[in-house]
Short mmCIF file of C-alpha atoms and ligand atoms in Angstrom, two decimals:
data_model
loop_
_atom_site.label_atom_id
_atom_site.label_comp_id
_atom_site.label_asym_id
_atom_site.label_seq_id
_atom_site.Cartn_x
_atom_site.Cartn_y
_atom_site.Cartn_z
CA MET A 1 -27.05 5.82 16.12
CA ALA A 2 -25.73 6.29 13.33
CA ARG A 3 -27.44 3.99 10.55
CA THR A 4 -25.06 2.25 7.09
CA LEU A 5 -28.06 2.05 4.43
CA ASP A 6 -28.84 0.81 1.29
CA SER A 7 -30.42 2.75 -0.55
CA THR A 8 -28.48 6.05 -2.95
CA PRO A 9 -28.87 9.64 -1.04
CA ALA A 10 -30.96 10.69 -4.46
CA ALA A 11 -33.33 7.75 -4.15
CA ASP A 12 -34.00 8.78 -0.88
CA GLY A 13 -34.23 12.54 -1.44
CA TYR A 14 -30.82 14.00 -0.37
CA ARG A 15 -28.34 16.68 -2.57
CA MET A 16 -24.94 17.41 -1.52
CA PRO A 17 -25.00 21.66 -0.53
CA ALA A 18 -22.89 24.21 -2.23
CA GLU A 19 -19.92 25.34 0.63
CA TRP A 20 -21.74 28.83 0.75
CA ALA A 21 -24.87 26.83 2.41
CA HIS A 22 -24.93 27.43 6.34
CA HIS A 23 -22.52 24.79 8.41
CA ALA A 24 -22.88 23.06 11.96
CA GLY A 25 -19.34 22.95 11.40
CA CYS A 26 -15.48 22.03 10.24
CA TRP A 27 -13.40 19.09 10.06
CA LEU A 28 -9.64 18.72 9.81
CA VAL A 29 -7.18 16.28 9.90
CA TRP A 30 -4.00 17.64 11.14
CA PRO A 31 -0.65 16.42 9.42
CA GLU A 32 2.42 14.76 11.03
CA ARG A 33 3.31 12.44 7.71
CA PRO A 34 7.63 13.09 7.97
CA ASP A 35 7.68 12.12 3.91
CA ASN A 36 5.17 14.51 2.75
CA TRP A 37 5.56 17.44 5.39
CA ARG A 38 8.81 19.00 5.91
CA LEU A 39 10.50 18.97 9.49
CA GLY A 40 8.47 16.49 11.27
CA GLY A 41 5.06 18.54 9.94
CA LYS A 42 5.33 21.20 12.28
CA PRO A 43 5.64 24.08 9.67
CA ALA A 44 2.24 22.44 8.29
CA GLN A 45 1.32 21.93 11.74
CA ALA A 46 1.74 25.85 12.51
CA ALA A 47 -0.17 26.63 8.82
CA PHE A 48 -3.38 24.02 10.24
CA THR A 49 -3.87 25.33 13.44
CA ALA A 50 -3.85 29.31 12.01
CA VAL A 51 -6.32 27.61 9.84
CA ALA A 52 -8.74 25.95 12.02
CA THR A 53 -8.55 28.97 14.12
CA ALA A 54 -9.76 31.57 11.02
CA ILE A 55 -12.51 29.17 10.80
CA ALA A 56 -12.98 28.65 14.43
CA GLN A 57 -14.71 32.54 13.33
CA THR A 58 -17.48 31.13 12.50
CA GLU A 59 -18.26 27.43 12.88
CA ALA A 60 -17.46 25.05 14.96
CA VAL A 61 -13.82 23.02 14.07
CA THR A 62 -12.93 19.61 15.08
CA VAL A 63 -9.47 18.53 14.18
CA ALA A 64 -8.87 14.51 13.82
CA VAL A 65 -5.77 13.61 15.30
CA SER A 66 -3.63 10.68 15.45
CA ALA A 67 -3.42 9.05 19.20
CA ARG A 68 0.95 9.74 18.71
CA GLN A 69 0.43 12.96 18.16
CA TYR A 70 -2.91 13.99 20.23
CA ASP A 71 -1.74 15.97 22.68
CA ASN A 72 0.65 17.93 20.79
CA ALA A 73 -2.66 19.38 18.64
CA ARG A 74 -4.26 20.15 21.43
CA SER A 75 -1.43 22.16 22.89
CA GLN A 76 -1.63 24.27 19.51
CA LEU A 77 -5.11 24.59 18.32
CA PRO A 78 -7.03 27.00 21.00
CA GLU A 79 -9.53 25.64 23.62
CA HIS A 80 -12.35 26.52 21.15
CA VAL A 81 -11.29 23.72 18.67
CA ARG A 82 -12.40 20.82 19.78
CA VAL A 83 -9.54 17.65 18.97
CA VAL A 84 -11.24 14.54 18.61
CA GLU A 85 -8.05 11.21 18.52
CA MET A 86 -8.53 8.97 14.98
CA SER A 87 -5.91 7.07 12.61
CA ASN A 88 -4.93 8.75 9.85
CA ASP A 89 -2.85 8.04 6.96
CA ASP A 90 -2.67 11.88 6.21
CA SER A 91 -4.52 15.31 6.57
CA TRP A 92 -6.51 15.55 3.61
CA MET A 93 -9.82 15.58 5.63
CA ARG A 94 -11.38 17.06 1.95
CA ASP A 95 -10.66 13.48 0.62
CA THR A 96 -11.04 11.01 3.02
CA GLY A 97 -13.54 12.77 4.97
CA PRO A 98 -17.31 12.29 4.27
CA THR A 99 -19.62 14.49 2.03
CA PHE A 100 -22.61 15.06 3.77
CA VAL A 101 -26.01 15.68 2.12
CA VAL A 102 -28.71 17.42 3.08
CA ASN A 103 -32.97 16.78 1.93
CA ASP A 104 -35.80 19.50 1.63
CA ASP A 105 -36.25 19.19 5.77
CA GLY A 106 -32.84 19.73 6.42
CA ASP A 107 -31.93 16.53 7.62
CA VAL A 108 -27.87 16.26 7.13
CA ARG A 109 -26.85 12.43 5.82
CA GLY A 110 -22.99 11.33 4.96
CA VAL A 111 -21.29 9.39 1.44
CA ASP A 112 -18.71 7.62 2.65
CA TRP A 113 -16.29 7.17 -0.95
CA VAL A 114 -14.05 4.94 -1.44
CA PHE A 115 -10.36 6.01 -0.84
CA ASN A 116 -7.94 4.74 -2.12
CA ALA A 117 -5.08 7.86 -2.04
CA TRP A 118 -5.56 9.54 -4.93
CA GLY A 119 -4.71 6.25 -7.48
CA GLY A 120 -4.00 2.90 -6.17
CA LEU A 121 -1.32 0.81 -6.98
CA VAL A 122 -1.56 3.05 -10.23
CA ASP A 123 -0.58 6.20 -9.35
CA GLY A 124 -1.48 7.05 -6.19
CA LEU A 125 0.83 8.84 -3.78
CA TYR A 126 1.03 6.43 -0.40
CA PHE A 127 0.27 2.66 0.47
CA PRO A 128 -1.06 1.57 2.85
CA TRP A 129 -4.03 4.25 3.03
CA ALA A 130 -6.39 2.02 5.29
CA ALA A 131 -6.77 4.53 7.95
CA ASP A 132 -7.69 7.13 5.54
CA ASP A 133 -10.57 4.66 4.01
CA ALA A 134 -12.05 4.40 7.28
CA VAL A 135 -11.97 8.35 8.82
CA ALA A 136 -15.34 9.33 6.73
CA ARG A 137 -17.29 6.30 8.36
CA LYS A 138 -15.76 7.51 12.25
CA VAL A 139 -16.82 10.89 11.43
CA LEU A 140 -20.00 10.27 10.81
CA GLU A 141 -20.13 8.19 13.88
CA LEU A 142 -18.94 10.48 16.25
CA GLU A 143 -21.88 13.03 14.72
CA GLY A 144 -24.65 10.17 14.73
CA VAL A 145 -25.06 11.17 11.30
CA ASP A 146 -25.94 8.47 9.03
CA ARG A 147 -24.15 7.46 6.09
CA TYR A 148 -23.80 5.50 2.73
CA ARG A 149 -21.25 4.16 1.23
CA ALA A 150 -20.13 4.57 -2.49
CA PRO A 151 -19.29 1.96 -4.92
CA LEU A 152 -16.90 4.68 -6.12
CA VAL A 153 -13.40 5.55 -6.10
CA LEU A 154 -13.33 9.18 -5.32
CA GLU A 155 -12.54 12.24 -3.10
CA GLY A 156 -14.52 15.32 -2.11
CA GLY A 157 -11.73 18.17 -3.82
CA SER A 158 -12.49 15.73 -7.22
CA ILE A 159 -16.17 17.51 -7.27
CA ASP A 160 -17.37 21.12 -6.69
CA VAL A 161 -21.70 21.57 -6.81
CA ASP A 162 -23.38 24.30 -7.03
CA GLY A 163 -26.74 22.70 -4.67
CA GLU A 164 -28.88 23.54 -8.04
CA GLY A 165 -27.63 20.34 -9.30
CA THR A 166 -24.58 20.83 -11.00
CA VAL A 167 -21.03 19.49 -10.06
CA LEU A 168 -17.73 20.69 -11.70
CA VAL A 169 -15.48 17.46 -12.60
CA THR A 170 -12.06 17.09 -14.40
CA GLU A 171 -11.84 14.23 -17.04
CA GLU A 172 -8.28 14.00 -15.75
CA CYS A 173 -8.76 13.56 -12.98
CA LEU A 174 -12.13 11.01 -12.50
CA LEU A 175 -11.55 8.90 -15.95
CA SER A 176 -7.54 8.61 -14.08
CA ALA A 177 -6.59 4.70 -14.49
CA GLY A 178 -6.53 4.72 -11.20
CA ARG A 179 -9.97 5.08 -9.69
CA ASN A 180 -12.11 3.37 -11.43
CA PRO A 181 -10.31 1.63 -14.43
CA ASP A 182 -14.05 -0.35 -14.54
CA LEU A 183 -16.38 2.73 -14.55
CA THR A 184 -17.72 4.26 -18.10
CA ARG A 185 -18.32 8.03 -18.62
CA ALA A 186 -21.96 7.52 -18.33
CA ASP A 187 -21.23 4.99 -15.12
CA ILE A 188 -19.49 7.81 -13.21
CA GLU A 189 -21.78 10.00 -13.97
CA GLN A 190 -24.67 7.96 -12.71
CA GLN A 191 -22.98 7.21 -9.32
CA LEU A 192 -22.31 11.14 -9.14
CA ARG A 193 -26.27 11.92 -9.94
CA ASP A 194 -27.11 8.68 -7.20
CA HIS A 195 -24.31 10.62 -4.95
CA LEU A 196 -24.61 14.17 -5.48
CA GLY A 197 -28.56 14.60 -6.54
CA VAL A 198 -27.04 16.62 -9.64
CA GLU A 199 -28.37 16.25 -12.72
CA VAL A 200 -25.34 17.97 -14.43
CA VAL A 201 -21.94 17.00 -14.81
CA VAL A 202 -19.89 19.39 -16.63
CA TRP A 203 -16.24 17.94 -17.15
CA LEU A 204 -13.43 19.84 -17.83
CA PRO A 205 -10.10 18.65 -19.42
CA TYR A 206 -7.86 18.83 -16.92
CA GLY A 207 -6.91 20.11 -13.63
CA VAL A 208 -3.87 22.42 -12.60
CA TYR A 209 -0.66 21.83 -14.27
CA LEU A 210 1.29 19.45 -12.12
CA ASP A 211 -1.58 18.20 -9.33
CA GLU A 212 -0.28 15.45 -7.98
CA THR A 213 -4.35 14.60 -7.77
CA ASN A 214 -4.56 13.71 -11.44
CA GLY A 215 -5.83 17.69 -11.35
CA HIS A 216 -8.68 17.75 -8.39
CA VAL A 217 -11.16 20.49 -9.59
CA ASP A 218 -10.70 22.20 -6.52
CA ASN A 219 -7.86 23.05 -7.47
CA PHE A 220 -8.21 24.06 -10.38
CA CYS A 221 -11.70 25.71 -11.04
CA ARG A 222 -15.19 26.44 -8.46
CA PHE A 223 -18.41 27.75 -8.40
CA VAL A 224 -18.87 31.11 -5.95
CA ARG A 225 -22.60 31.13 -6.58
CA PRO A 226 -25.29 29.56 -8.91
CA GLY A 227 -24.06 30.18 -12.52
CA VAL A 228 -20.36 31.67 -12.06
CA VAL A 229 -17.15 30.34 -11.24
CA MET A 230 -13.86 31.12 -9.96
CA LEU A 231 -11.10 29.62 -12.64
CA THR A 232 -7.59 29.30 -12.18
CA TRP A 233 -5.68 30.51 -15.23
CA THR A 234 -2.51 32.85 -16.68
CA ASP A 235 -2.41 35.27 -18.70
CA ASP A 236 1.15 33.85 -20.31
CA GLU A 237 1.21 31.45 -23.05
CA THR A 238 3.98 29.97 -23.22
CA ASP A 239 3.16 28.02 -19.41
CA PRO A 240 1.68 24.52 -19.40
CA GLN A 241 -1.22 26.15 -17.08
CA PHE A 242 -2.35 28.36 -21.17
CA GLU A 243 -3.58 25.37 -22.64
CA ARG A 244 -5.41 24.06 -19.62
CA SER A 245 -7.44 26.96 -18.56
CA ALA A 246 -7.76 27.87 -22.05
CA ALA A 247 -9.36 24.74 -22.58
CA ALA A 248 -11.41 24.36 -19.28
CA LEU A 249 -12.65 28.46 -20.61
CA LYS A 250 -14.36 26.80 -24.09
CA VAL A 251 -15.64 23.73 -22.25
CA LEU A 252 -17.44 26.48 -19.74
CA GLU A 253 -18.42 28.94 -22.64
CA SER A 254 -20.48 26.30 -24.53
CA THR A 255 -22.19 24.83 -21.60
CA THR A 256 -25.39 25.74 -19.81
CA ASP A 257 -25.96 24.78 -15.75
CA ALA A 258 -28.72 22.15 -14.59
CA ARG A 259 -31.43 25.07 -14.54
CA GLY A 260 -30.13 26.52 -18.25
CA ARG A 261 -28.68 28.95 -17.32
CA SER A 262 -24.46 30.35 -18.49
CA PHE A 263 -21.87 30.91 -16.48
CA GLU A 264 -20.23 33.70 -16.11
CA VAL A 265 -16.08 32.74 -15.57
CA VAL A 266 -14.13 34.88 -13.04
CA LYS A 267 -10.40 34.36 -13.77
CA ILE A 268 -7.95 34.30 -10.89
CA HIS A 269 -4.05 34.29 -12.36
CA GLN A 270 -2.26 31.49 -10.95
CA PRO A 271 0.94 32.29 -8.21
CA GLY A 272 3.75 32.23 -9.57
CA PRO A 273 5.05 29.69 -10.45
CA ILE A 274 5.93 28.19 -7.32
CA PHE A 275 8.91 25.87 -6.83
CA ILE A 276 10.31 23.54 -4.42
CA THR A 277 13.43 24.83 -2.69
CA GLU A 278 16.47 23.16 -1.53
CA GLU A 279 15.77 23.50 2.27
CA GLU A 280 12.48 22.60 2.18
CA SER A 281 12.74 19.66 0.17
CA ARG A 282 15.80 19.53 2.47
CA GLY A 283 13.16 18.93 5.34
CA VAL A 284 11.19 15.58 3.99
CA ASP A 285 11.77 12.12 5.15
CA SER A 286 12.72 10.17 2.26
CA ILE A 287 10.91 7.04 2.06
CA GLU A 288 10.33 4.61 -1.00
CA GLY A 289 6.79 4.47 -2.60
CA THR A 290 5.72 7.99 -1.28
CA LEU A 291 5.80 10.84 -3.92
CA PRO A 292 9.46 12.66 -3.59
CA ARG A 293 10.18 16.10 -3.07
CA GLU A 294 12.70 17.64 -5.02
CA ALA A 295 14.21 20.66 -5.26
CA GLY A 296 12.93 22.70 -8.35
CA ASP A 297 9.73 20.89 -8.61
CA ARG A 298 6.65 23.28 -9.65
CA LEU A 299 3.93 23.06 -7.00
CA ALA A 300 0.05 23.63 -8.12
CA GLY A 301 -0.49 27.06 -6.92
CA SER A 302 -3.64 28.25 -6.67
CA TYR A 303 -6.10 31.37 -5.46
CA VAL A 304 -9.15 28.60 -6.04
CA ASN A 305 -8.18 26.68 -2.97
CA SER A 306 -9.83 28.05 -0.78
CA TYR A 307 -13.13 27.36 1.96
CA ILE A 308 -16.44 28.95 2.23
CA GLY A 309 -16.89 29.25 5.80
CA ASN A 310 -20.34 31.18 7.58
CA ASP A 311 -18.75 34.87 7.18
CA LEU A 312 -16.01 34.48 6.03
CA VAL A 313 -13.72 32.60 2.93
CA VAL A 314 -10.48 31.20 3.80
CA LEU A 315 -7.62 32.01 1.20
CA PRO A 316 -4.01 30.89 1.17
CA VAL A 317 -1.42 32.92 0.31
CA PHE A 318 1.90 32.87 -1.42
CA GLU A 319 3.90 36.31 -0.68
CA ASP A 320 3.30 36.74 -4.49
CA PRO A 321 2.87 39.42 -6.44
CA HIS A 322 -0.38 38.07 -7.03
CA ASP A 323 -1.77 37.79 -4.33
CA ASP A 324 -2.82 41.07 -3.77
CA ALA A 325 -5.07 40.82 -7.22
CA ALA A 326 -6.41 36.98 -5.30
CA VAL A 327 -7.61 39.20 -2.64
CA ALA A 328 -9.02 42.02 -4.30
CA ALA A 329 -10.78 39.90 -6.59
CA TYR A 330 -12.43 37.19 -3.50
CA THR A 331 -13.50 40.57 -1.81
CA GLN A 332 -16.10 41.17 -4.46
CA LEU A 333 -17.01 37.69 -5.12
CA PHE A 334 -17.42 36.87 -2.30
CA ALA A 335 -19.08 40.00 0.49
CA PRO A 336 -20.62 40.55 2.84
CA ARG A 337 -18.79 37.19 3.74
CA HIS A 338 -15.55 39.19 4.61
CA ILE A 339 -11.49 37.24 3.86
CA VAL A 340 -9.44 35.62 5.72
CA THR A 341 -6.13 34.86 4.04
CA VAL A 342 -3.66 32.34 5.24
CA PRO A 343 0.15 31.44 4.85
CA GLY A 344 -0.48 29.25 1.47
CA ARG A 345 3.64 28.06 0.85
CA GLU A 346 3.17 24.91 4.06
CA ILE A 347 0.63 23.44 2.54
CA LEU A 348 1.16 23.59 -1.23
CA LEU A 349 4.77 21.65 0.21
CA GLY A 350 1.83 18.58 0.81
CA GLY A 351 0.51 18.79 -2.19
CA GLY A 352 -2.71 20.72 -1.79
CA ASN A 353 -4.17 23.68 0.25
CA VAL A 354 -6.89 24.84 2.61
CA HIS A 355 -10.12 23.55 0.76
CA CYS A 356 -8.05 19.76 0.68
CA ILE A 357 -7.67 19.93 3.96
CA THR A 358 -11.42 21.10 5.59
CA GLN A 359 -14.58 19.54 4.97
CA GLN A 360 -17.98 21.55 5.72
CA GLN A 361 -20.33 19.90 7.75
CA PRO A 362 -23.54 21.51 6.36
CA SER A 363 -26.32 22.28 9.39
CA GLY A 364 -29.71 21.80 6.72
CA ARG A 365 -30.42 25.09 7.38
O1 KQY B 1 -6.37 18.46 -4.14
C1 KQY B 1 -6.50 18.10 -2.61
N1 KQY B 1 -7.74 17.87 -1.96
C2 KQY B 1 -5.70 17.04 -2.00
C3 KQY B 1 -4.59 17.20 -2.38
C4 KQY B 1 -3.58 16.12 -2.33
C5 KQY B 1 -2.57 16.12 -2.12
C6 KQY B 1 -1.45 14.17 -1.27
N2 KQY B 1 -0.59 14.63 -0.86
#
């Protein structure tokens, strides 16, 4: 039976493992919102199916889906992917799912953060979000995993850990007005220590330019292994992304991690810039109160937004001249894992990418 615990993971000897630690499985939510996904979600459903199918090569995959879409999801997904019915407001399991934590004995528990659709009534992306806020609890209940309810508005995409005491975050996101306006930076650091079991918080100033999550770090800068990070980069000094990436580089070059290591930074050139087309914009229902998808709007494209699975890495590509360099960098960085590329554009049109739609469940081994 899954219990809700009053203590914190750190106090109980738990910490968030790095994404490359062995997984028991991976979770996704099926996309269907017509005011976020064009053409009633059909192209996005194909893209999510490609991601789920790729990950299912090396670990168990579960897709949570609304009652309305259950039959459709079941028929599109391969048989060996488990499909479970679950209410939701949208399909970002990285942000609505639990953050799993482990202890030295290999026991697994889950952190259930407060979710407010990336900024609540200040600059959130939709209302209501109650079904999304209940997703983490339901996943933990289904898995029989004990839960900590963290008193912090946070999404899984806004943190990235090395499993050895260090977490990467952005100030743009964690200090944004719509999340925890009553908490100081020191308060937030303490919550991260308590719930992720980390010692050092590395604050990068910004994330990717025009990222609608207020600059999630998972779209910008992520650990490849302890001491090594990949950073979304552009060589174009006139691109607004340049200042953002350069500011992060400066922090990373002057910081050490929890083990006293300097960071090796691998620059991964961004795709594009990528813009929404007329046709793509027309396919999205326009509803007051949700983020409009207008033709010509720039998307926050990034190759860093990938999933590190048991024996593979799932990497979004964009039919872009920078794709080949990204694949080559990943091949070198993640060997012996093999790199599986998936079309990233449809997921990007919804505001995120492969990492944002997935949530790994560590095995504790
Ligand atoms: O970056 C992520 N982890 C999620 C992106 C959410 C976009 C919502 N439209």
